[in-house]
XYZ file of C-alpha atoms in Angstrom:
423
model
C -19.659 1.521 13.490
C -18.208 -1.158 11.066
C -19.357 -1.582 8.023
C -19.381 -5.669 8.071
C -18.418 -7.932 10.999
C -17.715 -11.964 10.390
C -17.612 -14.179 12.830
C -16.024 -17.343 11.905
C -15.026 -20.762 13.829
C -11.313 -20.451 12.871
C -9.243 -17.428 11.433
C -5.738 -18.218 9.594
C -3.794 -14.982 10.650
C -0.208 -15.676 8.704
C 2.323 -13.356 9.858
C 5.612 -11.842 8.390
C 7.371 -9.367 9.976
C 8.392 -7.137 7.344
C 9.734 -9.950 5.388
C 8.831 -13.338 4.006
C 8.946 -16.449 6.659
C 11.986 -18.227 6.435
C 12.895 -22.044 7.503
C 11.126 -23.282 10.725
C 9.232 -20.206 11.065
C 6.777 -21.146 8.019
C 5.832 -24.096 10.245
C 4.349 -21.056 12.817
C 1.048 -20.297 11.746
C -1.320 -17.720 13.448
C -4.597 -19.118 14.493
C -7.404 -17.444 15.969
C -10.191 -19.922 17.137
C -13.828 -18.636 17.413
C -12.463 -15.733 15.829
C -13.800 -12.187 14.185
C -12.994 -10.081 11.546
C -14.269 -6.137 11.413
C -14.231 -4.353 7.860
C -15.058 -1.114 7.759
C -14.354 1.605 4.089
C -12.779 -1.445 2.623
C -9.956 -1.573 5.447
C -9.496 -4.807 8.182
C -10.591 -2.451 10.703
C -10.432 -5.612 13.880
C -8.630 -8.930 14.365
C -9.515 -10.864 17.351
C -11.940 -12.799 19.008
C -15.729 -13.847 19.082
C -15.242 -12.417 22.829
C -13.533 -9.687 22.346
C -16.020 -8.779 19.017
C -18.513 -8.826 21.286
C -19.075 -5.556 21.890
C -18.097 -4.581 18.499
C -21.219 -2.965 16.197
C -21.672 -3.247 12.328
C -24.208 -2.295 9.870
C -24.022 -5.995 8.584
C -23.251 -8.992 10.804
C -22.098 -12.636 9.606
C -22.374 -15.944 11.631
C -19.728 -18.046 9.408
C -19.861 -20.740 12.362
C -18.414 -23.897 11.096
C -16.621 -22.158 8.747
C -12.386 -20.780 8.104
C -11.656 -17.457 7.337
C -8.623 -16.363 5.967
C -6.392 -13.792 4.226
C -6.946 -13.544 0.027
C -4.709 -16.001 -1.540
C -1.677 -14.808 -3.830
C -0.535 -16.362 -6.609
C 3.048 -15.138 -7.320
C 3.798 -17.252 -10.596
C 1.593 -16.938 -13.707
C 1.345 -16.779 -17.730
C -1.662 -15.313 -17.451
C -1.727 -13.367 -21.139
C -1.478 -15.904 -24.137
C -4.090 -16.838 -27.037
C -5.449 -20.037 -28.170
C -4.945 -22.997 -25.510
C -3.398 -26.455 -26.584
C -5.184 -29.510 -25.575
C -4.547 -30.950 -28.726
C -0.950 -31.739 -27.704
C -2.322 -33.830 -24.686
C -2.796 -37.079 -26.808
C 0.815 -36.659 -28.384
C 2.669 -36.531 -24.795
C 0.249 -39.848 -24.098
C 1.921 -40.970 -26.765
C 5.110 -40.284 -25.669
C 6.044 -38.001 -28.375
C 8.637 -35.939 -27.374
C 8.260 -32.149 -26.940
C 10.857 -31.605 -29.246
C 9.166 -33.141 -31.707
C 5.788 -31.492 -30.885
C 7.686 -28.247 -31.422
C 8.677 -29.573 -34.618
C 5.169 -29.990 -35.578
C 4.369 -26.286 -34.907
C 3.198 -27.064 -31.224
C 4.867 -26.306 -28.358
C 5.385 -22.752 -26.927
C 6.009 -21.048 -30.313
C 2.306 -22.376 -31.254
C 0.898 -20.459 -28.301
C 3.659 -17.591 -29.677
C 1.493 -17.341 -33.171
C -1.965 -17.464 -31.439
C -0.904 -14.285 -28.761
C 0.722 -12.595 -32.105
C -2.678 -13.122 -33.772
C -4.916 -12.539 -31.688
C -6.472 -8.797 -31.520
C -6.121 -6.714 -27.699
C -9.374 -6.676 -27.323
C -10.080 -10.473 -27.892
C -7.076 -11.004 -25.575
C -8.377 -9.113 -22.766
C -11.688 -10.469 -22.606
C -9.850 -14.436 -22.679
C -7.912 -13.273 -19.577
C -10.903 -11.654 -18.135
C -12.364 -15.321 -18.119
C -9.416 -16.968 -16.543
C -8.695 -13.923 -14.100
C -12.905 -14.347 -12.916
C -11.812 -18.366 -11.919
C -9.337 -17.783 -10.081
C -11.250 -15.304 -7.828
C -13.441 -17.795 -7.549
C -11.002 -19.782 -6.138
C -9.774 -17.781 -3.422
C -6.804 -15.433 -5.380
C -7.352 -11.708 -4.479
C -3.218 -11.418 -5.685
C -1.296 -12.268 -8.905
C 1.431 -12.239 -10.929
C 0.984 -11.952 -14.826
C 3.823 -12.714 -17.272
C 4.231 -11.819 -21.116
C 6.372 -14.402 -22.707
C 4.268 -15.307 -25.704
C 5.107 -12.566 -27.891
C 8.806 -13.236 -28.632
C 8.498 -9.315 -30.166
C 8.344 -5.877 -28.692
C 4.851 -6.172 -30.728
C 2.980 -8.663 -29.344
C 5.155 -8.181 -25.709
C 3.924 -5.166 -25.207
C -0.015 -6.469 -25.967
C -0.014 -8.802 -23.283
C 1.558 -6.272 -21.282
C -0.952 -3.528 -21.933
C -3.717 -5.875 -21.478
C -2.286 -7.078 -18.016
C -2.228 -3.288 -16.893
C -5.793 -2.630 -18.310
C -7.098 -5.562 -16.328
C -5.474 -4.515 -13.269
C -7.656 -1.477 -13.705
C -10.761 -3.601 -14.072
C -11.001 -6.358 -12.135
C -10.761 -7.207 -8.762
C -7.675 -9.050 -8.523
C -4.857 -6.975 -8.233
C -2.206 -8.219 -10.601
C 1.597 -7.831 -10.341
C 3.082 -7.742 -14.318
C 6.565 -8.908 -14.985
C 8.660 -8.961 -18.569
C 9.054 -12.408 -19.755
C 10.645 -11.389 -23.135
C 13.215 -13.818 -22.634
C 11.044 -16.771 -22.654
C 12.279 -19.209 -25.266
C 14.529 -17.906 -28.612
C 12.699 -17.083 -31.506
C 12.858 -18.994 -34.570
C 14.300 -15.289 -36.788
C 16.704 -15.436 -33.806
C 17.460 -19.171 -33.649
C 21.691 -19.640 -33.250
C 21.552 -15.665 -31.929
C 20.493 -15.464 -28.530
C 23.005 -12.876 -27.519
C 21.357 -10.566 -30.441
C 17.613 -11.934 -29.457
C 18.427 -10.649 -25.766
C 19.202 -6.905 -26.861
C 16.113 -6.745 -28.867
C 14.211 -7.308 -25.330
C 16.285 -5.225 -23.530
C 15.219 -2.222 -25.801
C 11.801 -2.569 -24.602
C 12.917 -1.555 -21.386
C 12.594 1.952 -21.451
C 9.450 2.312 -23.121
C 7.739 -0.363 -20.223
C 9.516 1.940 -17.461
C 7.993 4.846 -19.228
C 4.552 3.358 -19.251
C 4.272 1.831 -16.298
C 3.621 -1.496 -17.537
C 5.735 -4.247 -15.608
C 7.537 -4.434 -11.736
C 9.633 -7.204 -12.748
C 12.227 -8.653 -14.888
C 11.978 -12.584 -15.772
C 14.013 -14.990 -18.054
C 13.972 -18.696 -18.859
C 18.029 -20.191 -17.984
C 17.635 -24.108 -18.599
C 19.237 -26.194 -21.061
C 18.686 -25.098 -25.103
C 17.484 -21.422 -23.837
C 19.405 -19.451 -21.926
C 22.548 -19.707 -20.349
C 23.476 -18.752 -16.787
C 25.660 -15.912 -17.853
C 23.125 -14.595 -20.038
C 20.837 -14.661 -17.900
C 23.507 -12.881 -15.432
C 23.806 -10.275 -17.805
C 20.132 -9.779 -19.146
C 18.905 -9.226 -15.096
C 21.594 -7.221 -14.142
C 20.837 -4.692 -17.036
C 17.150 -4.812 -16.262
C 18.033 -3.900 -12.167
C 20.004 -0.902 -13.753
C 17.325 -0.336 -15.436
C 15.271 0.308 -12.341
C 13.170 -3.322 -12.516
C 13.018 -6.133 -9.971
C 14.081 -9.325 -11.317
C 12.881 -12.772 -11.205
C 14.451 -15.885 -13.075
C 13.098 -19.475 -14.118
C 15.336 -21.890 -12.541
C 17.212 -24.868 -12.499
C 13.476 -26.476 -13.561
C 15.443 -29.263 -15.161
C 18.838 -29.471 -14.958
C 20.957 -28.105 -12.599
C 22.884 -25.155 -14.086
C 23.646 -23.026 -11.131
C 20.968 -20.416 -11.759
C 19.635 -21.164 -8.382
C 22.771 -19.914 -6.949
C 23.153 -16.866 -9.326
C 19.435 -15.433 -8.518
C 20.952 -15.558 -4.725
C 24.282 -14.142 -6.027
C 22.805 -11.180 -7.984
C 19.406 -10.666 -4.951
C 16.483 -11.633 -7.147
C 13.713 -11.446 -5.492
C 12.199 -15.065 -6.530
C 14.155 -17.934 -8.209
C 11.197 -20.121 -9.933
C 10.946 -23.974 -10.502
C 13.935 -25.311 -8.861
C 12.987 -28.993 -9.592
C 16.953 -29.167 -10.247
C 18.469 -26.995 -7.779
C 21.878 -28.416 -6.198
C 22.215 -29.063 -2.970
C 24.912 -25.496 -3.076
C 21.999 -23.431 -4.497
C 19.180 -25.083 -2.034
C 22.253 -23.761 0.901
C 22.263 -20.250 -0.974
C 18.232 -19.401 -0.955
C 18.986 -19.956 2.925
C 21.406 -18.036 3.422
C 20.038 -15.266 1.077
C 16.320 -13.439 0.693
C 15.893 -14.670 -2.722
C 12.306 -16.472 -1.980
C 11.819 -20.075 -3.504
C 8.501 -20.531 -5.608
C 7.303 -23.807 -5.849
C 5.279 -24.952 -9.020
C 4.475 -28.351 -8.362
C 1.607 -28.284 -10.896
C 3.441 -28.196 -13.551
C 5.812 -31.591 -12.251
C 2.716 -33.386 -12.126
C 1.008 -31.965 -15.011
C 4.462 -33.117 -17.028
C 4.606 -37.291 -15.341
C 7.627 -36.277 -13.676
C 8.491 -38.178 -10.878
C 11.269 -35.389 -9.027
C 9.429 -31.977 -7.358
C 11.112 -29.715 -5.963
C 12.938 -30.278 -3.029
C 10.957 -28.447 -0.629
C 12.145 -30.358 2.663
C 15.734 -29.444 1.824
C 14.745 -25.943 1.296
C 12.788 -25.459 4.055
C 15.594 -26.952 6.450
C 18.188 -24.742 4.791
C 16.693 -21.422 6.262
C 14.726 -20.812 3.009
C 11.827 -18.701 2.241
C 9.246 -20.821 0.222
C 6.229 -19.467 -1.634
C 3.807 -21.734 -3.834
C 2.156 -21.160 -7.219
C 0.120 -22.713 -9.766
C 1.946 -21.510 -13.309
C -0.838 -21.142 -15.163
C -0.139 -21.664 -18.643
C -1.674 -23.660 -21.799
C 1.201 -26.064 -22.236
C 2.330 -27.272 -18.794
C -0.037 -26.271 -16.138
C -3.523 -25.442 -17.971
C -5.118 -24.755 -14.098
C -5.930 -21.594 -11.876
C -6.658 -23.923 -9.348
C -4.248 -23.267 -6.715
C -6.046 -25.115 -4.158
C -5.123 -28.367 -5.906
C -1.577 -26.859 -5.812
C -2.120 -26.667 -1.986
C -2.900 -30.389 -1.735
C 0.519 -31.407 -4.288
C 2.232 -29.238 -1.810
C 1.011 -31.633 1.179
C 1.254 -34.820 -1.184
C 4.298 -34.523 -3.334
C 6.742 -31.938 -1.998
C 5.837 -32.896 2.035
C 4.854 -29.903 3.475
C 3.150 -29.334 6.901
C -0.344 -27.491 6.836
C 1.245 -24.458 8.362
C 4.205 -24.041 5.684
C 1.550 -24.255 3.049
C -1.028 -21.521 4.161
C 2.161 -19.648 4.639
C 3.364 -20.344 1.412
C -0.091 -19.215 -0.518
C -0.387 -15.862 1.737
C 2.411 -14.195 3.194
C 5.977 -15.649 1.337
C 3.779 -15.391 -2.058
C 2.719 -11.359 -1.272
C 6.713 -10.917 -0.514
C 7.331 -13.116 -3.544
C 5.579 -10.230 -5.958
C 6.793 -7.167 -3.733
C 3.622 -6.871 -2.210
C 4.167 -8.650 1.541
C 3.559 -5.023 2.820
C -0.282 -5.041 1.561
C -1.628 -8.870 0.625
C -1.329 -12.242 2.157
C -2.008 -11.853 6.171
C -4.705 -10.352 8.223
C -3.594 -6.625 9.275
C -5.703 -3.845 10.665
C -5.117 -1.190 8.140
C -4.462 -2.881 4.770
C -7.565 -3.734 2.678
C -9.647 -6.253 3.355
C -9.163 -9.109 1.122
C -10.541 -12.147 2.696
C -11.650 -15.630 1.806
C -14.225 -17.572 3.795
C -14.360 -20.878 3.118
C -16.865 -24.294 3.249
C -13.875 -25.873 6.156
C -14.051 -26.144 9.521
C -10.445 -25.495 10.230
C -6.709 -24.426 7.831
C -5.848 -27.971 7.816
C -8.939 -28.971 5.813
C -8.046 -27.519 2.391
C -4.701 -29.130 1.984
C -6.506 -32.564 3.118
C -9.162 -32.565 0.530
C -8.336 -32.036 -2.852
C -10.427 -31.799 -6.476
C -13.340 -29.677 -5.021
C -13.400 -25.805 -4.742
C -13.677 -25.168 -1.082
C -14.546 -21.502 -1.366
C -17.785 -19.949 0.154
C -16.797 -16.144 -0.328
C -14.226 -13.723 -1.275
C -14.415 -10.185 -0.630
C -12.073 -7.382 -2.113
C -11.537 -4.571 -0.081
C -14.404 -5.312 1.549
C -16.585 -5.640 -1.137
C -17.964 -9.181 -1.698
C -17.005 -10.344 -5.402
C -17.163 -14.400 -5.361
C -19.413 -16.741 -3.841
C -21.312 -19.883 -3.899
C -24.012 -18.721 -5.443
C -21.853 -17.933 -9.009
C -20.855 -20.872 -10.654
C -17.963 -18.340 -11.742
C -17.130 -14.943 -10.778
C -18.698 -12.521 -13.720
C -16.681 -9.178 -14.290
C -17.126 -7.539 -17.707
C -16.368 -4.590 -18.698
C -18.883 -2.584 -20.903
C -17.326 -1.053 -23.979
């Protein structure tokens, strides 16, 4: 007997077979028309169809005709821990003010740096709480959450202990990776070498308490060099971490081709990535994620070169980069419709590129992103009648439901999600 049984007009199956889909094969997407989904102790217990359902008894039946259903979203890329917000700077990039200048001002990261330093744990957590609850809404059952806004073992390890307390709370399971090397410090400024020790030492005590997967670090232009960055990553894999790096986002530095070099698991951005690095992510399992909110967010005019990628052999994952200065959204349906609009990607390569490549994107392709029997039954049923809906019609929230292993935690009737925690 199944606990819950949902019978759906389409069902969006992705597929990776023990690793992330790579090249042509992200344009292969498992659909199951008139399909059925069985859930039973918070497990996908049956895939299949209405016909072979049929037989099939649960305690609690659901006719979704008309509707998709689909695997929980993941969202591999996010800031999700910072204090304050800063829509004030909006009006001075109208202006065209440049972010140099803003940062001059006090804005800029470093002004989200003294809000996360000031603000207390507790006020922190419940912030996040609020941005964690809309993006369930929105279909994300799987996240990543950087620090980055601490600059300081401090406030780093805050945003890191709040990350791992949420994980224990709410629904979404989140994925925490190091950002200490985000931008340099302004009691480090002309010492980046020196800046970068002070966040390795901060390694041992996160190993010891469990509080991040992964290793990130900003290499662009004014932050960090690609031999830094070499260095920094290769310390925190000896160190027993995963690593991750922001890429290429602007100019072209070769830190596309050093993730590949050095087997991180994601190189990030890539707006600038040379045609040698886009050859290296195919030739190499480093996965590709794709933050095209944060191009538009910014008036650029170049995205990443997805097409390129994609045609190379590469694995590419999408992701909204939620963050307060250059993509305030958890929307990553809207990043689903840039994907179709602005980097040119087929229907297929995007669903893949939200489920399966993002789960393998975090380390978690063996649990999240596709439709197994076995693995927990995160599932999204949405207000479509078929995958290729979502990426078509963008600015609305398209989500009816979301369960989390098995248990339903979203749905139309919330205007938001609503997890608190009693204290």
């Amino acid at each position: 007997m199944l606990d819950t049984l949902i019978f759906a007009s389409q069902i969006v199956v992705p597929v990776g077979e023990d690793r992330a889909l790579r090249g042509t094969e992200m344009n292969e997407l498992k659909v199951i028309d008139n399909g059925a989904v069985g859930i039973k102790d918070g497990k996908i217990a049956f895939v299949g169809t209405h016909e072979e359902a049929s037989d099939l008894k649960a305690n609690e039946t659901m006719d979704a005709k008309g509707k998709l259903l689909s695997p929980g979203l993941v969202d591999p890329h996010t800031h999700l821990v910072f204090g304050g917000s800063r829509e004030h700077e909006l009006a001075l990039k109208q202006q065209g003010i440049p972010y140099l200048e803003i940062l001059a001002q006090g804005g800029g990261i470093l002004s989200t740096v003294r809000a996360t330093r000031e603000t207390e744990e507790d006020a922190l957590f419940e912030k996040v709480m609020f941005h964690l609850n809309r993006c369930l809404t929105y279909g994300v059952t799987t996240m990543e959450a950087k620090s980055g806004y601490g600059l300081d073992k401090e406030t780093e390890l805050k945003q890191l202990r709040v990350a791992k307390k949420l994980n224990e709370y709410h629904p979404i399971d989140l994925v925490s990776t190091f950002l200490g090397a985000h931008a340099i410090p302004e009691n480090y400024k002309g010492r980046p070498d020196a800046f970068l020790e002070e966040m390795l030492s901060m390694l041992s005590v996160i190993s010891k308490e469990g509080l991040a997967e992964f290793v990130d670090i900003f290499c662009e232009t004014g932050v960090f060099t690609v031999e830094q960055s070499r260095t920094f990553l290769q310390k925190a894999k000896t160190a027993g971490f995963g690593v991750k790096i922001h890429a290429d986002e602007i100019d072209p530095l070769g830190g596309t081709e050093m993730a590949c070099e050095i087997g991180a698991i994601s190189a990030d951005h890539l707006v600038g990535a040379s045609d040698e690095g886009v050859r290296m992510l195919g030739e190499s399992d480093t996965i590709a994620v794709l933050l095209p909110g944060t191009t538009f967010y910014l008036g650029k005019d170049q995205f990443a070169p997805a097409r390129k990628m994609i045609s190379s052999g590469a694995a590419v994952a999408l992701s909204t980069d939620f963050n307060p200065g250059s993509s305030p959204t958890e929307n990553i349906q809207f990043i689903m419709n840039l994907a179709a609009l602005k980097l040119k990607m087929t229907p297929e390569e995007i669903w893949n590129a939200v489920t399966v490549n993002a789960a393998y994107a975090i380390g978690r392709g063996d649990v999240a992103g596709s439709l197994v029997e076995g693995r927990n039954a995160d599932l999204v049923l949405w207000d479509v009648p078929n995958y290729k809906y979502v990426p078509y019609h963008y600015g609305v929230n398209h989500v009816n439901k979301v369960w989390k292993k098995g248990v339903l935690v979203a749905g139309k009737a919330d205007s938001y999600a609503n997890y608190t925690v009693s204290s």
